[in-house]
Coordinates of C-alpha atoms in Angstrom, one line a residue:
M1 CA 26.7 29.1 12.1
S2 CA 25.0 25.9 11.2
K3 CA 25.6 24.2 7.9
I4 CA 22.6 22.7 6.1
I5 CA 22.9 20.5 3.1
I6 CA 19.9 19.7 1.0
I7 CA 20.0 16.9 -1.7
G8 CA 17.3 17.2 -4.3
G9 CA 15.9 20.2 -6.1
L10 CA 12.4 19.3 -7.4
S11 CA 9.8 20.1 -4.8
A12 CA 10.6 19.2 -1.2
G13 CA 14.2 20.4 -1.5
P14 CA 13.5 24.0 -2.6
S15 CA 10.7 24.2 -0.1
A16 CA 13.1 23.1 2.7
A17 CA 15.8 25.5 1.6
A18 CA 13.4 28.5 1.5
K19 CA 11.9 27.7 4.9
A20 CA 15.3 27.1 6.5
R21 CA 16.4 30.5 5.3
R22 CA 13.2 32.2 6.5
E23 CA 13.8 30.8 9.9
D24 CA 17.6 31.3 10.1
E25 CA 19.3 34.2 8.2
N26 CA 22.8 33.1 9.2
A27 CA 22.7 29.4 8.3
E28 CA 24.9 28.2 5.4
I29 CA 22.6 26.3 3.1
I30 CA 23.7 24.3 0.0
L31 CA 21.2 22.6 -2.3
F32 CA 22.5 19.9 -4.7
E33 CA 20.5 18.9 -7.8
K34 CA 21.9 16.3 -10.1
G35 CA 20.0 17.7 -13.1
A36 CA 19.9 21.1 -14.8
H37 CA 16.5 22.2 -13.4
I38 CA 15.0 22.7 -10.0
S39 CA 11.4 23.1 -8.8
Y40 CA 9.5 22.2 -12.0
A41 CA 5.9 21.1 -12.0
T42 CA 5.8 17.4 -13.0
C43 CA 2.0 17.4 -12.3
G44 CA 1.6 20.1 -14.9
M45 CA 3.4 18.3 -17.7
P46 CA 0.3 16.5 -19.2
Y47 CA -1.5 19.9 -19.5
A48 CA 1.4 21.3 -21.4
F49 CA 1.0 18.6 -24.0
S50 CA -2.4 19.9 -25.0
G51 CA -1.5 23.6 -24.7
I52 CA -3.5 24.3 -21.6
I53 CA -0.2 25.3 -20.1
E54 CA 1.0 27.3 -23.1
D55 CA 4.8 27.5 -22.6
R56 CA 7.4 25.2 -21.2
S57 CA 8.8 28.0 -19.1
N58 CA 5.5 28.0 -17.1
L59 CA 6.4 24.6 -15.7
I60 CA 9.4 26.1 -13.9
V61 CA 8.0 27.1 -10.5
V62 CA 11.2 28.5 -9.0
K63 CA 14.3 29.5 -10.9
P64 CA 17.8 28.8 -9.4
E65 CA 18.5 32.6 -9.4
L66 CA 15.5 33.2 -7.1
L67 CA 16.8 30.8 -4.5
Q68 CA 20.3 32.2 -4.9
N69 CA 19.5 35.9 -4.9
R70 CA 16.4 36.2 -2.7
F71 CA 17.1 33.4 -0.2
N72 CA 20.9 33.3 -0.4
I73 CA 21.0 29.5 -1.1
D74 CA 24.1 28.1 -2.7
V75 CA 22.5 26.1 -5.6
R76 CA 24.7 23.4 -7.2
L77 CA 23.1 22.2 -10.4
N78 CA 24.4 19.2 -12.4
E79 CA 26.1 17.9 -9.3
E80 CA 25.0 14.5 -8.1
I81 CA 25.7 13.3 -4.6
V82 CA 27.0 9.7 -5.0
K83 CA 27.8 8.8 -1.4
I84 CA 26.8 9.8 2.1
D85 CA 28.8 9.2 5.3
T86 CA 26.2 9.8 8.0
E87 CA 28.6 8.9 10.8
N88 CA 31.1 11.6 9.9
K89 CA 28.4 13.9 8.4
I90 CA 29.9 14.2 4.9
V91 CA 28.3 14.0 1.5
Y92 CA 30.4 13.2 -1.7
S93 CA 29.9 14.2 -5.3
K94 CA 32.3 13.7 -8.2
K95 CA 33.4 17.3 -7.7
G96 CA 34.2 17.2 -4.0
D97 CA 33.1 16.4 -0.5
Y98 CA 31.0 18.5 1.9
S99 CA 30.4 18.4 5.6
Y100 CA 27.1 19.2 7.2
D101 CA 25.5 19.8 10.6
K102 CA 22.0 18.8 9.3
L103 CA 21.1 17.0 6.1
V104 CA 17.8 17.2 4.3
F105 CA 17.4 14.2 1.9
A106 CA 14.8 15.2 -0.8
T107 CA 15.8 13.0 -3.7
G108 CA 12.2 12.1 -4.8
A109 CA 11.5 9.0 -6.9
K110 CA 12.2 7.6 -10.3
S111 CA 9.8 6.1 -12.8
I112 CA 9.6 2.4 -12.9
V113 CA 10.5 0.9 -16.3
P114 CA 8.9 -2.5 -16.7
T115 CA 10.6 -5.5 -18.3
I116 CA 9.4 -5.4 -21.9
K117 CA 11.1 -7.3 -24.7
N118 CA 13.1 -4.8 -26.9
I119 CA 12.6 -1.9 -24.6
E120 CA 16.4 -1.5 -24.2
K121 CA 16.7 -1.2 -28.0
A122 CA 13.8 1.0 -28.7
T123 CA 14.2 4.8 -29.1
N124 CA 10.7 6.3 -29.4
W125 CA 9.5 5.9 -25.8
S126 CA 9.7 7.9 -22.6
T127 CA 8.6 8.1 -19.0
C128 CA 6.8 11.3 -17.9
R129 CA 8.5 12.6 -14.8
S130 CA 11.4 15.0 -15.7
M131 CA 12.0 17.9 -18.0
I132 CA 14.2 15.6 -20.1
D133 CA 11.1 13.4 -20.4
F134 CA 8.9 16.4 -21.2
D135 CA 11.2 17.6 -24.0
K136 CA 11.4 14.2 -25.6
I137 CA 7.6 13.7 -25.5
T138 CA 7.0 17.2 -27.0
S139 CA 9.7 16.8 -29.7
E140 CA 8.8 13.2 -30.7
G141 CA 5.4 12.1 -29.3
L142 CA 3.7 15.3 -30.3
A143 CA 5.5 15.6 -33.6
A144 CA 3.4 15.7 -36.7
T145 CA 4.7 12.3 -37.7
S146 CA 3.3 10.7 -34.5
K147 CA -0.3 10.0 -35.3
H148 CA -0.8 7.4 -32.6
V149 CA 0.6 7.4 -29.0
T150 CA 0.3 4.5 -26.6
V151 CA 0.2 5.3 -22.8
I152 CA 1.1 2.3 -20.6
G153 CA -0.3 2.7 -17.0
A154 CA -3.7 4.2 -16.1
G155 CA -3.0 5.9 -12.8
L156 CA -3.4 9.6 -12.2
I157 CA -0.6 10.7 -14.6
G158 CA -1.4 8.1 -17.2
V159 CA -5.0 9.2 -17.5
E160 CA -4.0 12.9 -17.5
V161 CA -1.5 12.2 -20.3
A162 CA -4.0 10.2 -22.3
E163 CA -6.6 13.0 -22.1
N164 CA -4.2 15.7 -23.1
L165 CA -2.7 13.8 -26.0
K166 CA -6.2 13.3 -27.3
E167 CA -6.8 17.0 -26.9
A168 CA -3.6 17.6 -28.9
G169 CA -5.2 15.7 -31.8
K170 CA -3.5 12.3 -31.3
D171 CA -5.0 8.9 -31.5
V172 CA -4.5 7.4 -28.1
T173 CA -4.5 3.9 -26.6
L174 CA -4.4 3.6 -22.8
I175 CA -3.2 0.2 -21.4
E176 CA -3.6 -0.8 -17.8
G177 CA -2.5 -4.1 -16.3
D178 CA -5.1 -4.1 -13.6
N179 CA -8.8 -4.8 -14.3
Q180 CA -9.7 -1.2 -13.9
I181 CA -8.2 2.2 -14.5
L182 CA -7.5 4.6 -11.6
N183 CA -7.3 1.7 -9.1
M184 CA -7.0 4.1 -6.1
W185 CA -10.8 4.2 -6.5
Q186 CA -13.3 1.3 -6.2
Q187 CA -14.1 -0.3 -9.5
K188 CA -17.4 1.4 -10.3
F189 CA -15.8 4.8 -10.1
G190 CA -12.9 3.7 -12.2
N191 CA -15.4 2.4 -14.7
F192 CA -17.2 5.7 -14.8
A193 CA -13.9 7.4 -15.8
E194 CA -13.2 4.7 -18.3
T195 CA -16.6 5.3 -20.0
V196 CA -15.8 9.0 -20.4
L197 CA -12.4 8.2 -21.9
R198 CA -14.0 5.8 -24.4
E199 CA -16.7 8.3 -25.3
K200 CA -14.0 10.8 -26.1
G201 CA -12.3 8.4 -28.5
I202 CA -9.5 6.9 -26.4
E203 CA -9.0 3.2 -26.7
V204 CA -8.8 1.7 -23.2
I205 CA -7.4 -1.7 -22.5
T206 CA -7.6 -3.2 -19.0
S207 CA -6.0 -6.4 -17.8
G208 CA -3.5 -5.7 -20.5
F209 CA 0.1 -6.8 -19.9
V210 CA 2.6 -5.5 -22.4
S211 CA 5.0 -8.2 -23.3
E212 CA 7.0 -6.8 -26.3
F213 CA 7.7 -3.8 -28.4
E214 CA 7.8 -4.5 -32.1
L215 CA 10.5 -2.5 -33.8
D216 CA 11.1 -1.3 -37.3
E217 CA 14.5 -1.1 -39.1
N218 CA 15.3 2.1 -37.3
W219 CA 14.8 0.6 -33.8
K220 CA 11.6 2.5 -33.4
I221 CA 8.5 1.0 -31.8
S222 CA 5.9 0.2 -34.5
G223 CA 3.7 -2.0 -32.3
V224 CA 2.9 -2.8 -28.7
K225 CA 2.2 -6.5 -28.2
I226 CA -0.1 -7.5 -25.3
K227 CA 0.1 -11.0 -23.8
D228 CA -3.3 -11.9 -25.1
G229 CA -1.9 -11.7 -28.6
K230 CA -3.3 -8.3 -29.6
T231 CA -0.8 -5.8 -31.1
I232 CA -1.4 -2.0 -31.0
K233 CA 0.2 -0.2 -33.9
T234 CA 1.7 3.0 -32.6
D235 CA 4.3 5.8 -33.2
F236 CA 5.3 6.6 -29.7
V237 CA 5.0 5.1 -26.2
I238 CA 4.8 6.8 -22.8
L239 CA 5.3 4.8 -19.7
S240 CA 3.5 5.7 -16.5
V241 CA 3.4 2.4 -14.5
G242 CA 4.6 3.7 -11.1
I243 CA 7.5 5.1 -9.3
K244 CA 10.3 3.9 -6.9
P245 CA 11.7 6.1 -4.2
N246 CA 15.4 7.2 -4.6
T247 CA 16.7 6.2 -1.3
D248 CA 19.7 3.9 -1.9
L249 CA 22.2 6.4 -0.4
L250 CA 20.5 6.3 3.0
L251 CA 19.5 2.6 2.8
E252 CA 23.2 1.9 2.6
N253 CA 23.5 3.8 5.9
G254 CA 20.9 1.6 7.6
A255 CA 17.9 4.0 7.4
E256 CA 14.6 2.5 8.3
H257 CA 12.1 2.1 5.4
I258 CA 9.0 0.4 4.2
G259 CA 8.7 -2.3 1.6
N260 CA 9.2 0.0 -1.5
G261 CA 12.3 1.6 0.0
A262 CA 10.5 4.8 1.1
L263 CA 12.2 6.2 4.3
K264 CA 10.3 6.2 7.5
V265 CA 10.1 9.7 9.0
N266 CA 8.5 11.1 12.2
E267 CA 6.3 14.2 12.3
Q268 CA 9.4 16.4 12.3
M269 CA 10.6 14.6 9.1
E270 CA 13.5 13.0 10.9
T271 CA 14.8 9.7 9.6
S272 CA 16.1 7.0 11.8
I273 CA 19.6 8.4 11.3
K274 CA 20.7 11.2 13.6
D275 CA 20.6 14.8 12.1
V276 CA 19.2 13.5 8.7
Y277 CA 15.8 14.7 7.6
A278 CA 13.9 13.5 4.5
A279 CA 10.9 14.8 2.6
G280 CA 9.1 14.3 -0.7
D281 CA 8.4 11.2 -2.8
N282 CA 11.2 9.3 -1.1
V283 CA 9.5 9.1 2.3
A284 CA 6.8 7.2 4.0
I285 CA 4.6 9.2 6.4
K286 CA 1.9 8.2 8.7
N287 CA -1.6 7.4 7.5
L288 CA -3.6 9.4 10.0
Q289 CA -6.5 6.9 9.9
T290 CA -4.5 3.7 10.3
N291 CA -1.5 5.1 12.2
E292 CA 0.7 3.0 9.9
Y293 CA 3.4 4.2 7.6
D294 CA 2.1 4.7 4.1
Y295 CA 3.2 6.1 0.7
F296 CA 1.7 9.4 -0.6
P297 CA 3.7 10.7 -3.6
L298 CA 1.8 13.9 -4.2
G299 CA 3.1 17.5 -4.5
T300 CA 1.0 18.8 -1.7
H301 CA 2.7 16.4 0.8
S302 CA 6.2 17.1 -0.7
N303 CA 5.8 20.8 -0.1
K304 CA 4.5 20.6 3.4
A305 CA 7.1 17.9 4.4
G306 CA 9.9 20.0 2.8
R307 CA 8.8 23.1 4.7
A308 CA 8.8 21.1 8.0
A309 CA 12.1 19.5 7.3
G310 CA 13.8 22.9 6.5
A311 CA 12.5 24.5 9.6
N312 CA 13.4 21.7 11.9
A313 CA 16.9 21.4 10.4
V314 CA 17.6 24.9 11.7
G315 CA 16.2 24.2 15.1
K316 CA 12.6 25.2 14.9
Q317 CA 9.6 23.0 15.6
I318 CA 7.1 22.3 12.8
N319 CA 5.2 19.0 12.6
F320 CA 3.7 17.4 9.5
K321 CA 1.4 14.8 10.9
G322 CA 0.6 12.7 7.8
A323 CA -2.1 12.2 5.3
Y324 CA -5.0 9.9 4.2
K325 CA -5.1 9.5 0.5
T326 CA -7.1 12.5 -0.8
A327 CA -6.8 12.6 -4.5
I328 CA -8.5 14.2 -7.5
V329 CA -8.2 13.8 -11.3
K330 CA -9.7 15.5 -14.3
V331 CA -11.2 13.3 -16.9
F332 CA -12.2 15.6 -19.8
D333 CA -15.4 17.3 -18.6
Y334 CA -15.6 15.2 -15.5
T335 CA -13.8 15.0 -12.2
L336 CA -13.1 12.0 -10.0
A337 CA -12.1 12.5 -6.4
R338 CA -11.5 10.5 -3.2
T339 CA -10.4 10.8 0.4
G340 CA -9.8 8.4 3.2
L341 CA -10.5 4.7 3.3
N342 CA -12.7 3.0 0.6
P343 CA -14.4 -0.4 0.9
R344 CA -11.3 -2.3 -0.4
A345 CA -9.1 -0.8 2.4
L346 CA -11.8 -1.1 5.0
N347 CA -12.4 -4.8 4.3
L348 CA -8.6 -5.5 4.5
L349 CA -8.5 -3.7 7.8
E350 CA -11.6 -5.5 9.0
I351 CA -13.3 -2.3 10.0
P352 CA -17.1 -2.5 10.0
F353 CA -18.6 0.2 7.9
K354 CA -21.8 1.4 6.2
T355 CA -22.2 3.1 2.9
V356 CA -24.4 5.9 1.7
L357 CA -24.6 6.9 -1.9
T358 CA -26.5 9.8 -3.3
I359 CA -26.9 11.6 -6.7
A360 CA -27.7 15.2 -6.2
G361 CA -27.5 18.4 -8.3
S362 CA -24.3 20.4 -7.8
T363 CA -26.5 23.5 -8.3
P364 CA -30.3 24.0 -8.0
S365 CA -32.6 22.6 -10.7
Y366 CA -33.8 26.1 -11.7
Y367 CA -30.2 27.3 -12.3
P368 CA -29.0 26.8 -15.9
D369 CA -27.1 23.7 -16.8
Q370 CA -27.4 21.7 -13.6
K371 CA -25.0 18.8 -13.3
D372 CA -25.3 15.7 -11.2
L373 CA -22.8 14.8 -8.5
I374 CA -22.4 11.2 -7.4
T375 CA -21.2 11.0 -3.8
E376 CA -20.5 7.8 -1.9
I377 CA -19.4 8.1 1.8
Y378 CA -18.2 5.3 4.0
Y379 CA -18.7 5.5 7.7
H380 CA -18.1 3.3 10.8
A381 CA -21.0 1.0 11.4
E382 CA -20.9 1.6 15.1
T383 CA -19.5 5.0 15.8
E384 CA -20.8 6.6 12.5
Q385 CA -17.4 8.4 12.1
I386 CA -16.7 9.3 8.5
L387 CA -14.0 7.0 7.1
G388 CA -13.8 7.9 3.4
A389 CA -15.6 9.1 0.3
E390 CA -15.5 8.9 -3.5
L391 CA -17.1 11.4 -5.9
F392 CA -17.7 11.8 -9.6
G393 CA -19.3 14.6 -11.5
E394 CA -18.8 17.6 -13.7
V395 CA -19.2 20.5 -11.3
G396 CA -18.3 21.1 -7.7
V397 CA -16.4 17.8 -7.0
D398 CA -13.3 19.6 -5.7
K399 CA -15.3 21.6 -3.2
R400 CA -17.2 18.6 -1.8
V401 CA -14.2 16.3 -1.5
D402 CA -12.3 19.0 0.4
V403 CA -15.3 19.3 2.8
L404 CA -15.2 15.5 3.3
S405 CA -11.5 15.4 3.8
T406 CA -11.8 18.1 6.5
A407 CA -14.6 16.1 8.1
I408 CA -12.3 13.0 8.3
Y409 CA -9.5 15.1 9.9
A410 CA -12.0 16.5 12.4
K411 CA -13.3 13.0 13.1
L412 CA -16.9 14.1 12.3
K413 CA -19.8 11.6 12.2
I414 CA -21.9 11.2 9.1
I415 CA -24.8 13.0 10.9
D416 CA -22.6 16.0 11.6
L417 CA -22.5 16.9 7.9
S418 CA -26.1 18.1 8.0
Q419 CA -25.1 20.7 10.6
L420 CA -22.3 22.2 8.6
D421 CA -22.7 25.9 7.6
L422 CA -21.7 25.5 3.9
A423 CA -21.6 28.4 1.5
Y424 CA -24.9 28.8 -0.5
A425 CA -25.8 30.7 -3.6
P426 CA -27.5 29.3 -6.8
P427 CA -24.4 29.5 -9.0
Y428 CA -22.5 27.3 -6.5
S429 CA -24.8 25.0 -4.6
P430 CA -28.4 24.1 -4.0
A431 CA -30.0 25.0 -0.7
K432 CA -29.4 21.5 0.4
D433 CA -25.8 20.8 -0.6
P434 CA -25.0 17.3 -1.9
V435 CA -22.8 16.8 1.2
V436 CA -25.8 17.7 3.4
V437 CA -28.1 15.4 1.4
S438 CA -25.7 12.5 2.0
S439 CA -26.0 13.2 5.8
F440 CA -29.8 13.3 5.6
V441 CA -29.9 10.0 3.7
A442 CA -27.5 8.3 6.1
E443 CA -29.7 9.5 9.0
N444 CA -32.7 7.9 7.3
I445 CA -30.7 4.6 6.9
S446 CA -29.7 4.7 10.6
N447 CA -33.3 5.3 11.6
Y448 CA -34.5 2.4 9.5
K449 CA -36.6 4.6 7.4
S450 CA -34.8 3.5 4.3
V451 CA -32.6 0.6 3.2
Q452 CA -30.2 1.0 0.3
V453 CA -28.9 -1.6 -2.1
S454 CA -25.9 -0.9 -4.3
V455 CA -25.7 -1.4 -8.0
E456 CA -23.0 -4.0 -7.4
E457 CA -25.2 -5.9 -5.0
L458 CA -28.2 -5.7 -7.3
E459 CA -26.3 -7.0 -10.4
D460 CA -25.0 -9.9 -8.3
F461 CA -28.6 -10.6 -7.2
L462 CA -30.4 -10.4 -10.5
T463 CA -29.8 -13.9 -11.6
D464 CA -32.2 -16.3 -13.3
E465 CA -32.5 -18.4 -10.2
N466 CA -33.5 -15.4 -8.1
T467 CA -36.1 -14.1 -10.6
N468 CA -39.1 -15.6 -8.6
H469 CA -37.8 -14.4 -5.3
Y470 CA -38.3 -10.6 -5.6
T471 CA -40.4 -7.9 -7.2
L472 CA -38.5 -5.1 -9.0
I473 CA -40.5 -1.9 -9.2
D474 CA -39.6 1.1 -11.4
V475 CA -41.4 4.2 -9.9
R476 CA -40.4 6.6 -12.7
T477 CA -42.9 7.9 -15.2
V478 CA -44.2 5.8 -18.0
A479 CA -42.3 7.8 -20.5
E480 CA -39.0 7.3 -18.6
F481 CA -39.8 3.6 -18.1
E482 CA -40.5 3.0 -21.8
K483 CA -37.1 4.4 -22.8
G484 CA -35.3 1.7 -20.9
T485 CA -35.4 -0.1 -17.5
I486 CA -33.8 -2.9 -15.6
P487 CA -34.7 -6.5 -16.7
N488 CA -37.9 -7.8 -15.1
A489 CA -39.0 -4.5 -13.7
I490 CA -42.6 -3.5 -13.5
N491 CA -43.7 0.1 -13.6
F492 CA -45.8 1.8 -10.9
P493 CA -45.1 5.5 -11.3
L494 CA -44.6 7.3 -7.9
D495 CA -47.6 9.6 -8.3
D496 CA -49.9 6.6 -8.9
I497 CA -48.4 4.3 -6.3
R498 CA -51.1 4.9 -3.6
N499 CA -53.7 3.7 -6.1
N500 CA -51.9 0.5 -6.5
I501 CA -51.1 -0.6 -3.0
D502 CA -53.4 -3.6 -3.1
A503 CA -51.9 -4.8 -6.4
I504 CA -48.4 -4.5 -5.0
K505 CA -49.5 -6.4 -1.8
T506 CA -50.8 -9.3 -3.9
L507 CA -47.3 -9.7 -5.4
N508 CA -46.3 -10.9 -1.9
K509 CA -42.5 -10.8 -2.5
P510 CA -39.6 -8.7 -1.2
I511 CA -39.5 -5.4 -3.2
I512 CA -36.5 -3.8 -4.9
I513 CA -37.5 -0.3 -5.8
F514 CA -35.8 2.3 -8.0
C515 CA -36.3 5.7 -9.7
Q516 CA -33.9 7.8 -11.8
R517 CA -31.6 9.0 -9.0
G518 CA -32.9 7.8 -5.7
L519 CA -35.3 10.4 -4.2
R520 CA -38.5 9.1 -5.8
G521 CA -37.6 5.6 -4.8
Y522 CA -37.2 6.8 -1.2
L523 CA -40.6 8.5 -1.3
A524 CA -42.2 5.3 -2.7
E525 CA -40.4 3.3 0.0
L526 CA -42.0 5.5 2.7
I527 CA -45.5 5.2 1.2
L528 CA -45.3 1.4 0.9
K529 CA -43.9 0.9 4.4
Q530 CA -46.6 3.0 5.9
N531 CA -49.1 0.8 4.2
N532 CA -47.6 -2.3 5.9
I533 CA -45.3 -3.4 3.0
D534 CA -42.1 -3.7 4.9
T535 CA -39.6 -5.8 3.0
I536 CA -38.3 -3.1 0.7
V537 CA -34.8 -1.9 -0.5
N538 CA -34.1 1.2 -2.6
L539 CA -31.5 1.2 -5.3
A540 CA -28.8 3.8 -4.4
G541 CA -28.3 6.2 -7.3
G542 CA -31.3 4.7 -9.1
F543 CA -31.5 4.0 -12.8
K544 CA -28.9 6.7 -13.7
L545 CA -26.2 4.9 -11.7
W546 CA -27.4 1.5 -13.1
Q547 CA -26.9 2.8 -16.6
M548 CA -23.4 4.0 -15.8
Y549 CA -22.5 0.6 -14.2
S550 CA -24.3 -2.2 -16.0
D551 CA -25.2 -3.1 -19.5
K552 CA -28.3 -5.0 -18.3
I553 CA -31.0 -2.7 -19.7
V554 CA -34.1 -3.5 -21.6
I555 CA -36.8 -1.7 -23.6
P556 CA -40.0 -2.9 -22.0
K557 CA -43.1 -4.0 -23.9
P558 CA -45.9 -1.4 -24.0
V559 CA -48.0 -3.0 -21.2
L560 CA -46.4 -5.0 -18.4
V561 CA -48.9 -4.7 -15.6
D562 CA -52.7 -4.2 -15.6
K563 CA -53.1 -1.0 -13.4
K564 CA -56.9 -0.8 -13.4

């Protein structure tokens, strides 16, 4: 009878224990957890602050009694393993020592606590990772006396915490040291999310480095001081600046790891130490696109890795190949999602790529309450294989990012997307799904029927010295144009553009064309090109995306061009 010891009871550990038991009824399995709880949903904590998750007990996914009674697991709560002898296969706690045949190391990660003056004295702050954290936040941060809460760190958890505190009725300031929030995404997508947070009343501070906590006479934080001199008056602080893998016990035994201490594991979740497996937020797994070790601290990977580790520890063969940074986050009524490699990563890897951006309805225009979906896909410049994508919208973002994640795994090309048989009915999708539309647009780009310019490129180009070197044409209706346009734009509505070919030719400059979302600009582009006006680019995402990205918008004078 084999003896399996599992260290860690949050996500990967219980998953490993249950799978090991399902595969081997006779194995002796002991699970150690240093705290009082196992298998609780840290990702669900922010949503309990606002009451979306109504009761604390709902955060407990698996109770110890279930593991003990249904799976015959010996669960040892409040027993921390303090030393491991991997040569003699013994683990030590303050209560005793235990031998093993196979060890599953699932210790997760701990919150990083930054160096901030007075933090060691202050009492009214917390990280947001454990049930102890949750209880402190709910008892103090959500107390009636806490009118204002400051969240430091604007990654996935920080943004979710800020949103749900606001929904709970608190005034909220969100501080991020980087120059954007949600820096897994490229900047414009982070800015889209930031705009939503601001519109909902959250104060967002980027490039904000917290230097000091101001304390009152009771050692409570009364103000958060930023290095630029600004002080945020507050009643409670939540830290969400990152995590560090809990791997010291195996690093002391010489385990191979990456720079942050996460353990290197193979597809069977084996560490470099014989008979020791690892899974969860303490491991580095392969990035399936780069084939390099990477760090993916998400619950989905913890559960799959734990399952594989548990099965393999009892002699079975299950592989967990890796991941490629698929992520999603709710930002009030909007959703931000990503998968694969974005331009920042592609440039670092020196991979040549092309970009296609579209704005399309998540549902048909005739179906009530249509919402736009912004989709940007990155694909290899030579092979056209899909490399990554980022999306933003109110409806259907989750569906599309999962399609694109699957496409990356299957190594599909951008043109393959138009051949997918995606589910269609008016409540769920237009006849031409946004994913399919992206493929059509990319095909037009590849066939040189269209050339896109990004909002980032356009803003960089629209300088005073370049004013005389281009013609900027707004092909929206006069009514749309008069409500606001891009500086120096002239208005030739699409439906009148054929009557103005000669006038446009006399301008004799390269043309930058735009409409509201992109389609009318493309149609105008085709008309002009087929009338021998060749130097044209179309603004990807049109004026809608420009409004979301740039503050360079003007209300035009009533008459800008004589269109006789």
